[in-house]
CSV table of C-alpha atoms and ligand atoms in Angstrom, one decimal:
chain,number,residue,atom,x,y,z
A,1,MET,CA,-4.6,63.3,59.4
A,2,ASN,CA,-5.5,62.6,63.0
A,3,SER,CA,-2.9,61.8,65.7
A,4,ASN,CA,-3.8,58.1,65.6
A,5,SER,CA,-3.1,57.9,61.9
A,6,ARG,CA,0.2,60.0,62.4
A,7,ASN,CA,1.3,57.6,65.1
A,8,LYS,CA,0.6,54.5,62.9
A,9,GLU,CA,2.4,56.1,60.0
A,10,GLN,CA,5.4,56.7,62.1
A,11,LYS,CA,5.5,53.3,63.4
A,12,TYR,CA,5.5,51.8,59.9
A,13,GLN,CA,8.1,54.4,58.9
A,14,ARG,CA,10.3,52.9,61.7
A,15,LEU,CA,9.7,49.4,60.6
A,16,LEU,CA,10.5,50.4,56.9
A,17,VAL,CA,13.8,51.7,58.1
A,18,GLN,CA,14.5,48.7,59.9
A,19,LEU,CA,13.7,46.5,57.0
A,20,GLU,CA,15.8,48.5,54.6
A,21,GLU,CA,18.8,48.2,56.7
A,22,LEU,CA,18.3,44.4,57.1
A,23,PHE,CA,17.9,43.9,53.3
A,24,GLN,CA,21.2,45.5,52.5
A,25,LYS,CA,22.5,42.1,53.8
A,26,VAL,CA,20.4,39.9,51.6
A,27,ASP,CA,18.3,40.3,48.4
A,28,ASN,CA,16.7,36.7,48.2
A,29,PRO,CA,13.0,37.6,48.0
A,30,LEU,CA,11.9,34.6,50.3
A,31,SER,CA,14.3,35.8,53.1
A,32,ARG,CA,12.9,39.2,52.7
A,33,MET,CA,9.3,38.0,52.7
A,34,ALA,CA,10.1,35.9,55.9
A,35,THR,CA,11.7,38.9,57.6
A,36,ILE,CA,8.7,41.3,56.8
A,37,CYS,CA,6.1,38.7,58.2
A,38,ALA,CA,8.3,38.4,61.4
A,39,VAL,CA,8.7,42.0,61.9
A,40,LEU,CA,5.1,43.1,61.0
A,41,HIS,CA,3.5,40.3,63.0
A,42,HIS,CA,5.4,40.7,66.2
A,43,LYS,CA,5.2,44.5,66.2
A,44,ASN,CA,1.6,44.6,65.8
A,45,PRO,CA,-0.3,42.5,68.3
A,46,HIS,CA,-3.7,42.9,66.5
A,47,PHE,CA,-2.2,41.3,63.4
A,48,PHE,CA,-3.7,37.7,63.7
A,49,TRP,CA,-2.1,36.2,60.6
A,50,THR,CA,0.6,37.8,58.5
A,51,GLY,CA,1.9,36.1,55.3
A,52,PHE,CA,2.5,35.9,51.6
A,53,TYR,CA,0.6,33.9,49.0
A,54,LEU,CA,2.4,33.4,45.7
A,55,ILE,CA,0.8,32.7,42.2
A,56,SER,CA,1.7,29.0,41.2
A,57,ASP,CA,2.4,27.6,37.9
A,58,ASP,CA,-1.1,26.3,37.7
A,59,ASN,CA,-2.3,29.8,38.4
A,60,GLU,CA,-3.6,29.4,42.0
A,61,LEU,CA,-2.3,31.1,45.1
A,62,GLU,CA,-0.1,28.9,47.3
A,63,VAL,CA,0.8,29.8,50.8
A,64,ALA,CA,4.5,30.9,51.3
A,65,CYS,CA,6.0,32.0,54.5
A,66,TYR,CA,3.7,33.3,57.3
A,67,GLN,CA,3.4,34.0,61.0
A,68,GLY,CA,0.2,33.0,62.9
A,69,PRO,CA,-2.0,29.9,62.9
A,70,LEU,CA,-2.1,27.3,60.3
A,71,ALA,CA,-3.8,28.8,57.1
A,72,CYS,CA,-5.3,27.5,53.8
A,73,MET,CA,-2.5,26.1,51.4
A,74,ARG,CA,-4.2,27.0,48.2
A,75,LEU,CA,-6.6,29.7,47.1
A,76,LYS,CA,-8.5,28.8,44.1
A,77,LYS,CA,-8.3,31.4,41.3
A,78,ASP,CA,-10.6,34.4,41.3
A,79,THR,CA,-12.1,33.6,44.7
A,80,GLY,CA,-11.8,35.6,48.2
A,81,VAL,CA,-9.9,38.6,49.2
A,82,CYS,CA,-6.4,37.7,48.1
A,83,TRP,CA,-7.5,37.1,44.5
A,84,SER,CA,-9.4,40.4,44.7
A,85,GLY,CA,-6.2,42.1,45.3
A,86,ILE,CA,-4.5,40.5,42.4
A,87,ASN,CA,-7.4,41.1,40.0
A,88,SER,CA,-8.0,44.7,41.0
A,89,THR,CA,-4.1,45.2,41.0
A,90,GLN,CA,-4.5,47.4,44.2
A,91,ALA,CA,-4.8,47.2,47.9
A,92,VAL,CA,-8.1,45.7,49.3
A,93,ILE,CA,-9.3,46.6,52.7
A,94,VAL,CA,-12.2,44.5,54.3
A,95,ASP,CA,-13.6,45.8,57.4
A,96,ASP,CA,-15.7,42.7,58.1
A,97,VAL,CA,-14.7,39.6,56.2
A,98,HIS,CA,-18.2,38.0,57.0
A,99,SER,CA,-19.7,40.6,54.6
A,100,PHE,CA,-17.1,40.0,51.7
A,101,PRO,CA,-18.8,37.9,49.2
A,102,GLY,CA,-16.7,34.8,48.5
A,103,HIS,CA,-14.3,35.4,51.5
A,104,ILE,CA,-12.2,32.3,52.3
A,105,ALA,CA,-12.3,31.7,56.0
A,106,CYS,CA,-9.1,30.0,57.0
A,107,ASN,CA,-9.6,30.7,60.7
A,108,PRO,CA,-12.9,31.6,62.2
A,109,LEU,CA,-11.3,34.2,64.5
A,110,SER,CA,-10.3,36.4,61.6
A,111,LYS,CA,-12.6,39.6,61.5
A,112,SER,CA,-10.9,42.0,59.1
A,113,GLU,CA,-8.3,41.8,56.4
A,114,ILE,CA,-6.0,43.8,54.2
A,115,VAL,CA,-4.3,42.5,50.9
A,116,ILE,CA,-1.5,44.1,49.2
A,117,PRO,CA,-0.3,43.0,45.8
A,118,LEU,CA,3.3,41.9,45.5
A,119,ARG,CA,5.1,43.0,42.3
A,120,ASN,CA,8.3,41.9,40.6
A,121,GLY,CA,8.8,44.7,38.3
A,122,GLN,CA,5.4,45.3,36.6
A,123,LYS,CA,4.2,41.8,37.1
A,124,ILE,CA,2.0,40.8,40.1
A,125,VAL,CA,3.5,37.6,41.5
A,126,GLY,CA,1.5,37.2,44.8
A,127,VAL,CA,0.0,39.1,47.8
A,128,LEU,CA,0.8,40.1,51.2
A,129,ASP,CA,-2.2,39.2,53.3
A,130,ILE,CA,-3.0,40.2,56.9
A,131,ASP,CA,-5.8,39.2,59.1
A,132,SER,CA,-6.9,40.9,62.3
A,133,ASP,CA,-9.1,39.6,65.1
A,134,LYS,CA,-10.5,43.0,65.4
A,135,LEU,CA,-13.2,44.5,63.1
A,136,ALA,CA,-12.1,47.4,60.7
A,137,ALA,CA,-8.4,47.2,61.9
A,138,PHE,CA,-7.0,48.5,58.7
A,139,ASP,CA,-7.3,51.8,56.8
A,140,THR,CA,-5.5,53.8,54.0
A,141,THR,CA,-2.4,54.5,56.1
A,142,ASP,CA,-1.9,50.6,56.5
A,143,ALA,CA,-2.5,50.2,52.7
A,144,GLU,CA,0.0,53.1,51.8
A,145,MET,CA,2.8,52.0,54.2
A,146,LEU,CA,2.3,48.3,53.7
A,147,THR,CA,2.8,48.8,49.9
A,148,LYS,CA,6.1,50.5,50.6
A,149,ILE,CA,7.0,47.5,52.7
A,150,VAL,CA,6.0,45.0,50.3
A,151,ASN,CA,7.9,46.8,47.3
A,152,LEU,CA,11.2,46.2,49.3
A,153,VAL,CA,10.8,42.3,48.4
A,154,TYR,CA,12.1,42.7,44.8
A,155,GLU,CA,14.0,45.9,45.2
A,156,GLN,CA,17.6,45.8,44.2
B,201,LIG,N1,-9.1,35.3,53.5
B,201,LIG,C1,-8.3,35.0,52.5
B,201,LIG,C2,-7.7,33.7,52.6
B,201,LIG,C3,-6.3,33.6,53.2
B,201,LIG,S1,-6.3,33.7,54.9
B,201,LIG,O1,-7.1,34.8,55.3
B,201,LIG,C4,-4.8,33.5,55.6
B,201,LIG,C5,-9.1,35.2,51.2
B,201,LIG,O2,-10.2,35.4,51.4
B,201,LIG,O3,-8.4,35.2,50.1
């Protein structure tokens, strides 16, 4: 692991500890999601949009809490990067959104993206989606650490 990755991991580790402490006070998933968005977005200036989409009763993705500019309200089933994260049941990293077939562009400034499935127990109920205005902003360290953070939403 190079020093950039180590620094990145240590930074995420500090955010993880901060969130774990905050979540001792409240176990409401929505409060936790909102807090994750605020912490991640404001501690990472290259995060252009940071938010959650949740699977609706009619099986589309509906936007939930987020930080950043106005985003698409609904994402049609099996289209775009977010649905790809749900269907593959794992993190999806896109270095250049313009070369991802079916990418849904909510904002033209977005250049790269990461999606992390959100699980309530075994069931995937939505995703954390982060867009960057830089190309190739995300790597496996982001995927690994963001998964730990997202797993706090439904942790008892
Ligand atoms: N780009 C996403 C849509 C959500 S926005 O990035 C906020 C997608 O392709 O699913």
